[in-house]
PDB file of C-alpha atoms and ligand atoms in Angstrom:
ATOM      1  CA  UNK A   1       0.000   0.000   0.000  1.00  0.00           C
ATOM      2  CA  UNK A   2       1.744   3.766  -0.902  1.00  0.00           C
ATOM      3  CA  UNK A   3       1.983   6.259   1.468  1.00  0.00           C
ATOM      4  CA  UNK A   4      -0.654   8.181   0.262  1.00  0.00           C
ATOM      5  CA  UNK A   5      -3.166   5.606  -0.044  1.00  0.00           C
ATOM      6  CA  UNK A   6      -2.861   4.057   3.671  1.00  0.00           C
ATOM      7  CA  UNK A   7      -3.201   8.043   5.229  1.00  0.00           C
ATOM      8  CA  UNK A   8      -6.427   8.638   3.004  1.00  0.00           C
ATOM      9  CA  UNK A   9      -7.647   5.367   4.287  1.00  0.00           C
ATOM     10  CA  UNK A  10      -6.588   6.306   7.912  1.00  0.00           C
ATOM     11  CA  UNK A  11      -8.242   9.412   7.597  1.00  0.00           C
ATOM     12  CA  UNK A  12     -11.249   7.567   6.528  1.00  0.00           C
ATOM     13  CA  UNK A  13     -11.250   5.461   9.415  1.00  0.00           C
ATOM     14  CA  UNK A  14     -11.116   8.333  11.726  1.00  0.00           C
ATOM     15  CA  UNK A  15     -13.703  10.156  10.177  1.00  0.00           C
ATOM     16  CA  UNK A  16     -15.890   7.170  10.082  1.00  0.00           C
ATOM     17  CA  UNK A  17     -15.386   6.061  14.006  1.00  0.00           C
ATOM     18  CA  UNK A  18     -15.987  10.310  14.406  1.00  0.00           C
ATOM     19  CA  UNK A  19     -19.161   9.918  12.767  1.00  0.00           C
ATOM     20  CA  UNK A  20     -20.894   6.042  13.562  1.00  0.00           C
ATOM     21  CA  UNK A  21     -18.555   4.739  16.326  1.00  0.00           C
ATOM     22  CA  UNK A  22     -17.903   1.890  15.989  1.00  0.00           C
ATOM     23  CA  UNK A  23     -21.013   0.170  13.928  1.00  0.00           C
ATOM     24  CA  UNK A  24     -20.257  -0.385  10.385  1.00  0.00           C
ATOM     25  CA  UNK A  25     -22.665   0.793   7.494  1.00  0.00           C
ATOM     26  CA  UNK A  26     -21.035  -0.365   4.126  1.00  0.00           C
ATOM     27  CA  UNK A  27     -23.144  -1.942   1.931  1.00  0.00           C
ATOM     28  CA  UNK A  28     -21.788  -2.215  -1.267  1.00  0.00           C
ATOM     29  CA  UNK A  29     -19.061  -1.201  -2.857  1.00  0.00           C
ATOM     30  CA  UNK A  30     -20.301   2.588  -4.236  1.00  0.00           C
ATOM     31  CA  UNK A  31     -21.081   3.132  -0.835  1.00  0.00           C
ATOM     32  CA  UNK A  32     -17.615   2.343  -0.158  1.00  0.00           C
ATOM     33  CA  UNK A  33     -16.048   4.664  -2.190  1.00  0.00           C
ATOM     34  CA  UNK A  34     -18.337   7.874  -2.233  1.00  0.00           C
ATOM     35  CA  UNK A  35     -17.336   8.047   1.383  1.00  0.00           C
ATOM     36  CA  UNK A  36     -13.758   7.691   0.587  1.00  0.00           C
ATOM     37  CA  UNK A  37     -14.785  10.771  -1.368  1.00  0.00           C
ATOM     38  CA  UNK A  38     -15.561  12.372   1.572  1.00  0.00           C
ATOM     39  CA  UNK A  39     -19.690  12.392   1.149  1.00  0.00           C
ATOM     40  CA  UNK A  40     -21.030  12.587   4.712  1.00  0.00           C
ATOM     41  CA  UNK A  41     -23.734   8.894   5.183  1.00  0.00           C
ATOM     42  CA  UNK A  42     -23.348   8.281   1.448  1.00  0.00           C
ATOM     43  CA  UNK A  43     -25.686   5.427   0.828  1.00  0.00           C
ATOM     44  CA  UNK A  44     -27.408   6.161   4.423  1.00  0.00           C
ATOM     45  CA  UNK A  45     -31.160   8.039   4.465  1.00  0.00           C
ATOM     46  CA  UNK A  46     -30.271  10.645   6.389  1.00  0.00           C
ATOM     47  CA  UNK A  47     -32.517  13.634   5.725  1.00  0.00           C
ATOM     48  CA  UNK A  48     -29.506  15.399   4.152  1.00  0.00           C
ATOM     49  CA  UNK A  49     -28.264  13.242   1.644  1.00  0.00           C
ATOM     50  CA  UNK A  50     -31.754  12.300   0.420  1.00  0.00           C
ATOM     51  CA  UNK A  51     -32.059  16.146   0.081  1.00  0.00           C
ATOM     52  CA  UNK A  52     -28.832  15.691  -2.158  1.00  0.00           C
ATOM     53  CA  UNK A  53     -30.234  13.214  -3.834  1.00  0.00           C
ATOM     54  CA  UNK A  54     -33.202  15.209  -4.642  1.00  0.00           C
ATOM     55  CA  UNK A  55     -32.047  18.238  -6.405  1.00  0.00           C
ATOM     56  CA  UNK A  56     -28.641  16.953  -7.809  1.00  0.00           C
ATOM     57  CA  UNK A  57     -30.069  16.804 -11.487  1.00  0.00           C
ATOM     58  CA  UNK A  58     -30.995  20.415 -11.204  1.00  0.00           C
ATOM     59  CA  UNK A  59     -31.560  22.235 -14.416  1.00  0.00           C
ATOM     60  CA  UNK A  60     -33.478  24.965 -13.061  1.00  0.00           C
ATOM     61  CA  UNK A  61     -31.047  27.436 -14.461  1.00  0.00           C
ATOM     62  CA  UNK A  62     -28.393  27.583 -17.355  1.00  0.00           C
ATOM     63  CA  UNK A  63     -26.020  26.051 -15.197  1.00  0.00           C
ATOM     64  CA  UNK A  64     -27.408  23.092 -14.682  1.00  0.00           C
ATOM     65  CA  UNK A  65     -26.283  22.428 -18.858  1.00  0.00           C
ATOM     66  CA  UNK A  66     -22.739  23.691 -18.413  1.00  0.00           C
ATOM     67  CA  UNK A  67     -22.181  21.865 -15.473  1.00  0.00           C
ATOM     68  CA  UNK A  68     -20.052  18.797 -14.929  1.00  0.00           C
ATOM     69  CA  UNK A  69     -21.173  17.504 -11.829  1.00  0.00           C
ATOM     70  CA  UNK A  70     -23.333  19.226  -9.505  1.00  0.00           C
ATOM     71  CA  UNK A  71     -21.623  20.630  -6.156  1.00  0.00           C
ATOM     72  CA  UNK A  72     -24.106  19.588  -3.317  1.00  0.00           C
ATOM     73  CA  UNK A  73     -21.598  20.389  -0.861  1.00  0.00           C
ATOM     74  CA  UNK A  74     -19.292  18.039   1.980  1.00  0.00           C
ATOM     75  CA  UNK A  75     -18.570  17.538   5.644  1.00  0.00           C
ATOM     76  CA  UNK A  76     -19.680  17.015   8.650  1.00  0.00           C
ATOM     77  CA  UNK A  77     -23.589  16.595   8.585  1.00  0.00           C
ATOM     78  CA  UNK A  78     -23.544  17.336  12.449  1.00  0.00           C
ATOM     79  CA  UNK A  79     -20.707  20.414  12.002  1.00  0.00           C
ATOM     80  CA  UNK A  80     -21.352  23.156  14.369  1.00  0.00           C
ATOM     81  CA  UNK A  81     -19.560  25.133  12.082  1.00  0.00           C
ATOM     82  CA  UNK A  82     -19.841  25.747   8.423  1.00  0.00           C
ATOM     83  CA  UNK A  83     -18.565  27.873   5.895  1.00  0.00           C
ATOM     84  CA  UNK A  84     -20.159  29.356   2.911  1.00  0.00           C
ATOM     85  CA  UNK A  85     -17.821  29.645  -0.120  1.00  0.00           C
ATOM     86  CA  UNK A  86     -18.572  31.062  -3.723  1.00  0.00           C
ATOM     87  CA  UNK A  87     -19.089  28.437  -6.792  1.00  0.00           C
ATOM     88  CA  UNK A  88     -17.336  25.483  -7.856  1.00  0.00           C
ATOM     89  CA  UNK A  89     -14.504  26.026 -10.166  1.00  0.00           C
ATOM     90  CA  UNK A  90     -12.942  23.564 -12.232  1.00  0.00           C
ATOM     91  CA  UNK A  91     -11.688  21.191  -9.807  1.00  0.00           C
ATOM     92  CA  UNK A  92     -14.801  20.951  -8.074  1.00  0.00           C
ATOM     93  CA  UNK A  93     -16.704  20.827 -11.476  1.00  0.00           C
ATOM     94  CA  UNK A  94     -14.817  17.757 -11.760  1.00  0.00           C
ATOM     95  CA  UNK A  95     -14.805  16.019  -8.523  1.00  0.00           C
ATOM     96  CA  UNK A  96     -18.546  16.938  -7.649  1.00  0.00           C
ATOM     97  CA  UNK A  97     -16.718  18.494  -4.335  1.00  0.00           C
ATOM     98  CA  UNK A  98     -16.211  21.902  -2.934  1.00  0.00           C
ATOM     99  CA  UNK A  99     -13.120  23.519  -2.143  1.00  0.00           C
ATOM    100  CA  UNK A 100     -10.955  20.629  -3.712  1.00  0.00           C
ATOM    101  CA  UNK A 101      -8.673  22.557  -5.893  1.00  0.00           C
ATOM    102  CA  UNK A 102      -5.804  25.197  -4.919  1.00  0.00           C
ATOM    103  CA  UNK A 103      -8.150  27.666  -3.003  1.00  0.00           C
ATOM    104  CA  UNK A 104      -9.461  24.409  -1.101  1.00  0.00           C
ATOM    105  CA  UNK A 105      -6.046  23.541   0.115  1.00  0.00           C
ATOM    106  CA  UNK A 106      -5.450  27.071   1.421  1.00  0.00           C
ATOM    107  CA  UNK A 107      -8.366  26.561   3.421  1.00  0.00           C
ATOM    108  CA  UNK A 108      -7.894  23.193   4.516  1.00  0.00           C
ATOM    109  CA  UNK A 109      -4.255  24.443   5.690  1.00  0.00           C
ATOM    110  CA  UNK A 110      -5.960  27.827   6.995  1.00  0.00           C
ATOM    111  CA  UNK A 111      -8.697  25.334   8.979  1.00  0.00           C
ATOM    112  CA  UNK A 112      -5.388  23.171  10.621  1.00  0.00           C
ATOM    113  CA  UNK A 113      -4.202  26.380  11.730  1.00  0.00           C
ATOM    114  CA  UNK A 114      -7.092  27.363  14.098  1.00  0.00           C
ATOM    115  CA  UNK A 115      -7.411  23.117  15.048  1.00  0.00           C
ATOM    116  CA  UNK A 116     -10.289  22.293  12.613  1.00  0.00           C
ATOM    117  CA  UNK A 117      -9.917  19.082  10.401  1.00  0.00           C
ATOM    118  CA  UNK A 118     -12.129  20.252   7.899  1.00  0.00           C
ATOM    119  CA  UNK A 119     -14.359  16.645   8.534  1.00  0.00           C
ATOM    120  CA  UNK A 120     -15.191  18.514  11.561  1.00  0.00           C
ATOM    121  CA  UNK A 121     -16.734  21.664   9.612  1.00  0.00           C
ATOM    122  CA  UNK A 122     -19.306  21.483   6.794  1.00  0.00           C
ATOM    123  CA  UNK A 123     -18.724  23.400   3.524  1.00  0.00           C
ATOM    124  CA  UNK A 124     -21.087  24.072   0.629  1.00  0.00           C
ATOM    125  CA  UNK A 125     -21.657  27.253  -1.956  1.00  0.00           C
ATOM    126  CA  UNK A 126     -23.602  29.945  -2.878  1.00  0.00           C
ATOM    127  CA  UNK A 127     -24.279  28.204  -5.923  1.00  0.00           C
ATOM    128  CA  UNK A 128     -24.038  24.326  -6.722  1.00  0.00           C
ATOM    129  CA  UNK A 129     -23.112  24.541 -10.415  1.00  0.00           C
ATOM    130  CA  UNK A 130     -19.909  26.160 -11.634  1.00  0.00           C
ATOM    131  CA  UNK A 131     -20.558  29.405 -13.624  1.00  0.00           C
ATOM    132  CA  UNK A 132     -18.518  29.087 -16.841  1.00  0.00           C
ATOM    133  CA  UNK A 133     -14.872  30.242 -16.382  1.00  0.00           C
ATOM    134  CA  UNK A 134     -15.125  30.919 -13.013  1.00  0.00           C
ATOM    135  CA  UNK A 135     -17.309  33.934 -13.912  1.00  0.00           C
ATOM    136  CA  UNK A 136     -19.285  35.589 -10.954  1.00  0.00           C
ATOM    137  CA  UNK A 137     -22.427  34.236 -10.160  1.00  0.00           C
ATOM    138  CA  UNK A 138     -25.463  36.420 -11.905  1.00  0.00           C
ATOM    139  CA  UNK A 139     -28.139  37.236  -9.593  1.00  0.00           C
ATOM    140  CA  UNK A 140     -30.510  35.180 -11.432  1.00  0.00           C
ATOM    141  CA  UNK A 141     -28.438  32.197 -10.904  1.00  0.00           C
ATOM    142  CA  UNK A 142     -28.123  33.143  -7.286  1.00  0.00           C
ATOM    143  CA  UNK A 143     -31.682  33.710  -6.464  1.00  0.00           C
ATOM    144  CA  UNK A 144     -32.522  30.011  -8.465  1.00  0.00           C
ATOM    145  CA  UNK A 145     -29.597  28.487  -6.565  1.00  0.00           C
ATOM    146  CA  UNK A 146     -29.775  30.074  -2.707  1.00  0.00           C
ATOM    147  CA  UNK A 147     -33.250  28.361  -1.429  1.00  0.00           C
ATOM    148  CA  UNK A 148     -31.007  25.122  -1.747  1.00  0.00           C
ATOM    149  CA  UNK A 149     -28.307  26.046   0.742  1.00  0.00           C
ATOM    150  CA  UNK A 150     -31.226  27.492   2.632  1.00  0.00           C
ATOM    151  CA  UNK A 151     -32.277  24.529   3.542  1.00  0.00           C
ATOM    152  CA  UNK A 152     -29.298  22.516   3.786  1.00  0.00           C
ATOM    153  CA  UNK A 153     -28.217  25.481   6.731  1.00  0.00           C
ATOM    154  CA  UNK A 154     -31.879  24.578   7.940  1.00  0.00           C
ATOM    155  CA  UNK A 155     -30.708  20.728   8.092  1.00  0.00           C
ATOM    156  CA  UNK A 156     -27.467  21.024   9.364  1.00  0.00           C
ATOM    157  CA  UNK A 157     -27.928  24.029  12.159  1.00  0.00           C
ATOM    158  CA  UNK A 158     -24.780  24.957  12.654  1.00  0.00           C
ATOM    159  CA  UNK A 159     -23.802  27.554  15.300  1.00  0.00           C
ATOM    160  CA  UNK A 160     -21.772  29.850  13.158  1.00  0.00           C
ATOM    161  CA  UNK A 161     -21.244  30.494   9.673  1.00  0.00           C
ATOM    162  CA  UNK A 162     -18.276  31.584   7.895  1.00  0.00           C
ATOM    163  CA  UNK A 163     -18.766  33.705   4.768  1.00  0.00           C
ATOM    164  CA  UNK A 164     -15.606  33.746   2.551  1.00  0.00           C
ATOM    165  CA  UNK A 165     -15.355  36.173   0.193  1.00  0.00           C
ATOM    166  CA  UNK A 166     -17.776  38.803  -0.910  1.00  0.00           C
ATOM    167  CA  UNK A 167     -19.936  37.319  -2.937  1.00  0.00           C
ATOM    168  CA  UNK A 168     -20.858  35.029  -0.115  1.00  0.00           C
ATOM    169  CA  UNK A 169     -21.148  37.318   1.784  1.00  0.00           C
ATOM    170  CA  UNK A 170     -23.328  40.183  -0.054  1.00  0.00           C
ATOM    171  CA  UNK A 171     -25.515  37.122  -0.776  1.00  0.00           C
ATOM    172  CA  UNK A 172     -26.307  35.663   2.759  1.00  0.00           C
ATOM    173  CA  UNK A 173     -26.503  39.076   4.194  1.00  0.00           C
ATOM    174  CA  UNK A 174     -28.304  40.829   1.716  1.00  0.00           C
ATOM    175  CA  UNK A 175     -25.559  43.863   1.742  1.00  0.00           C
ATOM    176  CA  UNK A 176     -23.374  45.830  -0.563  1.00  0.00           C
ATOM    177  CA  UNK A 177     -20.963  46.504   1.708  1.00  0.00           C
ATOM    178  CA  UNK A 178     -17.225  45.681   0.555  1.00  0.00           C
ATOM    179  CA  UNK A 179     -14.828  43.124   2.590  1.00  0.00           C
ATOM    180  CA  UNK A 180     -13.890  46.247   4.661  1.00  0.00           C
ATOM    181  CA  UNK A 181     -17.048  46.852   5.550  1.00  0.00           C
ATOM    182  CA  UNK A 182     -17.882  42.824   5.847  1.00  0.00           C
ATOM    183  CA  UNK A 183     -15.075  41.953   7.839  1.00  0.00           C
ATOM    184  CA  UNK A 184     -14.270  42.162  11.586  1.00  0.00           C
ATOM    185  CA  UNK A 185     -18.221  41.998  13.036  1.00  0.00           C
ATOM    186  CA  UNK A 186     -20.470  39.904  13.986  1.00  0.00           C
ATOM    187  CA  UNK A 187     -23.294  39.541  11.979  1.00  0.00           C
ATOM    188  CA  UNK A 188     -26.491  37.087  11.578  1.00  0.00           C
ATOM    189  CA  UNK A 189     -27.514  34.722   9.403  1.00  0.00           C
ATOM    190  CA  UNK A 190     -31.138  33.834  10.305  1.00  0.00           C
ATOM    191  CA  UNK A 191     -30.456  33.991  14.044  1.00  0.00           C
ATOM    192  CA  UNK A 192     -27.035  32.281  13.346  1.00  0.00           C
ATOM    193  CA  UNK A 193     -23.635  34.334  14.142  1.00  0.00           C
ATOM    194  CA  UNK A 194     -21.911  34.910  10.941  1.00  0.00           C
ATOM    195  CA  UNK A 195     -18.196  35.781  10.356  1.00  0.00           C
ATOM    196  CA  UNK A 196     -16.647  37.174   7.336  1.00  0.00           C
ATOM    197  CA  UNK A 197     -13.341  36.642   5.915  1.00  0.00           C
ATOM    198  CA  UNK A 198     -11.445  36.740   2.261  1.00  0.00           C
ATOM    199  CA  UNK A 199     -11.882  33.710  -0.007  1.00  0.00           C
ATOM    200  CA  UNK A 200      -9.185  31.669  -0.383  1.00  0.00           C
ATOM    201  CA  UNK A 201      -8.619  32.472  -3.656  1.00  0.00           C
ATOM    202  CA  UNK A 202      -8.218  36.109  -3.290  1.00  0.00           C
ATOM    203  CA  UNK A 203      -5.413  35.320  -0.217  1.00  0.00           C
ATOM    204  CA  UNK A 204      -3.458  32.573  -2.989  1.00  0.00           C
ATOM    205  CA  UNK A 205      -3.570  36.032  -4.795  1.00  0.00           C
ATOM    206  CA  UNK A 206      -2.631  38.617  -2.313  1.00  0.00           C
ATOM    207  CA  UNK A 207      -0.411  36.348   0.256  1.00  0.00           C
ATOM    208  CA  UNK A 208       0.250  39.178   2.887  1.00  0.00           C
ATOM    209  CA  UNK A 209      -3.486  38.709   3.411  1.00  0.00           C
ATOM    210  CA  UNK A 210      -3.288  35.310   4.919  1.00  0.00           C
ATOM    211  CA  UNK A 211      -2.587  36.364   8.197  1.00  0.00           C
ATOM    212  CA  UNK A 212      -5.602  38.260   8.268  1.00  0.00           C
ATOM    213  CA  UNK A 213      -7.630  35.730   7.124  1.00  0.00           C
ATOM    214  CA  UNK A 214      -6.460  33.157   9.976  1.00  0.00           C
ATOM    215  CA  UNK A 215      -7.017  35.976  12.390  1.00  0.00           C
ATOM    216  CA  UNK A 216     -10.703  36.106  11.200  1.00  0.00           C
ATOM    217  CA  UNK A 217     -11.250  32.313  11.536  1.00  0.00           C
ATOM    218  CA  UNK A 218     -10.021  32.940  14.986  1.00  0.00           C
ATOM    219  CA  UNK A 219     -12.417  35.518  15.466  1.00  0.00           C
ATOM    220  CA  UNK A 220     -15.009  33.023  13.972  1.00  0.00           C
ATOM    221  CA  UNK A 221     -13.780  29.932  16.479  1.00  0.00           C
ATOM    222  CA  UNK A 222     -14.390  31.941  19.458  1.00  0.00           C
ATOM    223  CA  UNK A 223     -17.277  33.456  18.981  1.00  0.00           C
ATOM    224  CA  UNK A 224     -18.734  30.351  18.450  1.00  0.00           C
ATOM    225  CA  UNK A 225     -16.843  28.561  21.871  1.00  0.00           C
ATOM    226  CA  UNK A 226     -17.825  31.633  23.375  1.00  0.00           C
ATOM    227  CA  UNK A 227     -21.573  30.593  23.047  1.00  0.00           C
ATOM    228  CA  UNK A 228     -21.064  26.435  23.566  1.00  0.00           C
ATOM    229  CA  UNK A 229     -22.861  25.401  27.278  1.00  0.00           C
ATOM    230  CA  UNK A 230     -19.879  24.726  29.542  1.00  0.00           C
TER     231      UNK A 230
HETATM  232  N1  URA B   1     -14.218  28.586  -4.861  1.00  0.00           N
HETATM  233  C1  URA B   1     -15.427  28.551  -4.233  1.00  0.00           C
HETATM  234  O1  URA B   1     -16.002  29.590  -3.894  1.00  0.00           O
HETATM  235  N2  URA B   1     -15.951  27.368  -3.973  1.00  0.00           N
HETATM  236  C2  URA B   1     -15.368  26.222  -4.287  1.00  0.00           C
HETATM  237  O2  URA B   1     -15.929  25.176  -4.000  1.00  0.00           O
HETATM  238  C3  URA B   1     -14.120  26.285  -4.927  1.00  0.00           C
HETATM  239  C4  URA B   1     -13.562  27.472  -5.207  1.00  0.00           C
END
């Protein structure tokens, strides 16, 4: 077995114990490997994933014909914490997963910083379907596309969110504001504490900006220990 292969499957295992202790839900083989993929109780019934199931065809707007795969989103169906980014881009067009590509391992490395594995967080989009060339989302496409995460922040309930970059933000908090005006508050999403902070792709971009952003998921981790029950 390589090296890489035996730490993906250890990761696996971890993840799986995190999430069903020590009972053992593999049925079949596809099973098998869409949670190696990383797809929170792939081949389970819980509430999200038949949700997933439900609207991954989607064609309710152009994107759903450019699209490769659709981008439900991935994580931790229990997280306490989730974070909001953009679109897919190519990578995740590909892999049917957010946040795989370059900007994703920013964040996964930005996540390790502050202690989160990102199997402890969940992560999803503003939209599901990657807008051609990476353009920015259109409004229309937005508006189609939001109800969706709606109610996948309904299901999950997590106890804050994490906004990166603007567009995520603007969308979820219905604002104009730019990222200085977006960053360093606390704000509410539907009742739920919500942080901003730069997407990942703008710090790959503008490196002396990384700092920053860790500071803000900082911000974001302890606002949200601030309100767990002791
Ligand atoms: N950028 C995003 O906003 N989301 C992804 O999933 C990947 C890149």
């Amino acid at each position: 077995m390589t090296d890489s292969l035996r730490e993906r499957l250890e990761g696996f295992l971890r993840w799986y114990h995190d999430l069903y202790g020590g009972n053992w839900y593999v049925e079949n083989r596809e099973t098998l490997e869409a949670l190696l993929r990383g797809e929170a109780a792939a081949g389970g019934d819980s509430a999200l994933e038949q949700f997933h199931r439900q609207i991954q065809d989607c064609t309710r707007c152009p994107l759903g014909k450019t699209r490769t795969r659709f981008v439900f989103g991935s994580g931790n169906e229990n997280a306490e914490i989730m974070l909001i980014g953009e679109a897919p881009g190519r990578d995740e067009d590909l892999q049917g997963q957010p946040f795989v590509g370059r900007s994703g391992q920013l964040l996964t490395k930005m996540l390790a910083r502050i202690g989160l594995k990102r199997q402890e967080v969940y992560i999803a989009n503003i939209l599901k379907c990657r807008p051609p060339n990476n353009r920015n989302p259109e409004p229309a496409e937005v508006d189609t596309c939001l109800p969706y995460l709606q109610r996948q922040i309904e299901m999950i309930q997590p106890k804050i969110l994490i906004a990166l970059g603007k567009v995520a933000a603007q969308t979820l908090l219905g604002s104009e504001a730019g990222m200085a005006g977006l960053r360093n508050r606390l704000w509410q999403y539907r009742n739920i504490p919500l942080i901003v902070t730069f997407h990942p792709a703008y710090l790959l971009r503008n490196e002396s900006a990384l700092e920053e952003g860790v500071r803000d998921l900082q911000f974001a981790l302890a606002q949200y220990q601030k309100n767990q029950p002791r």
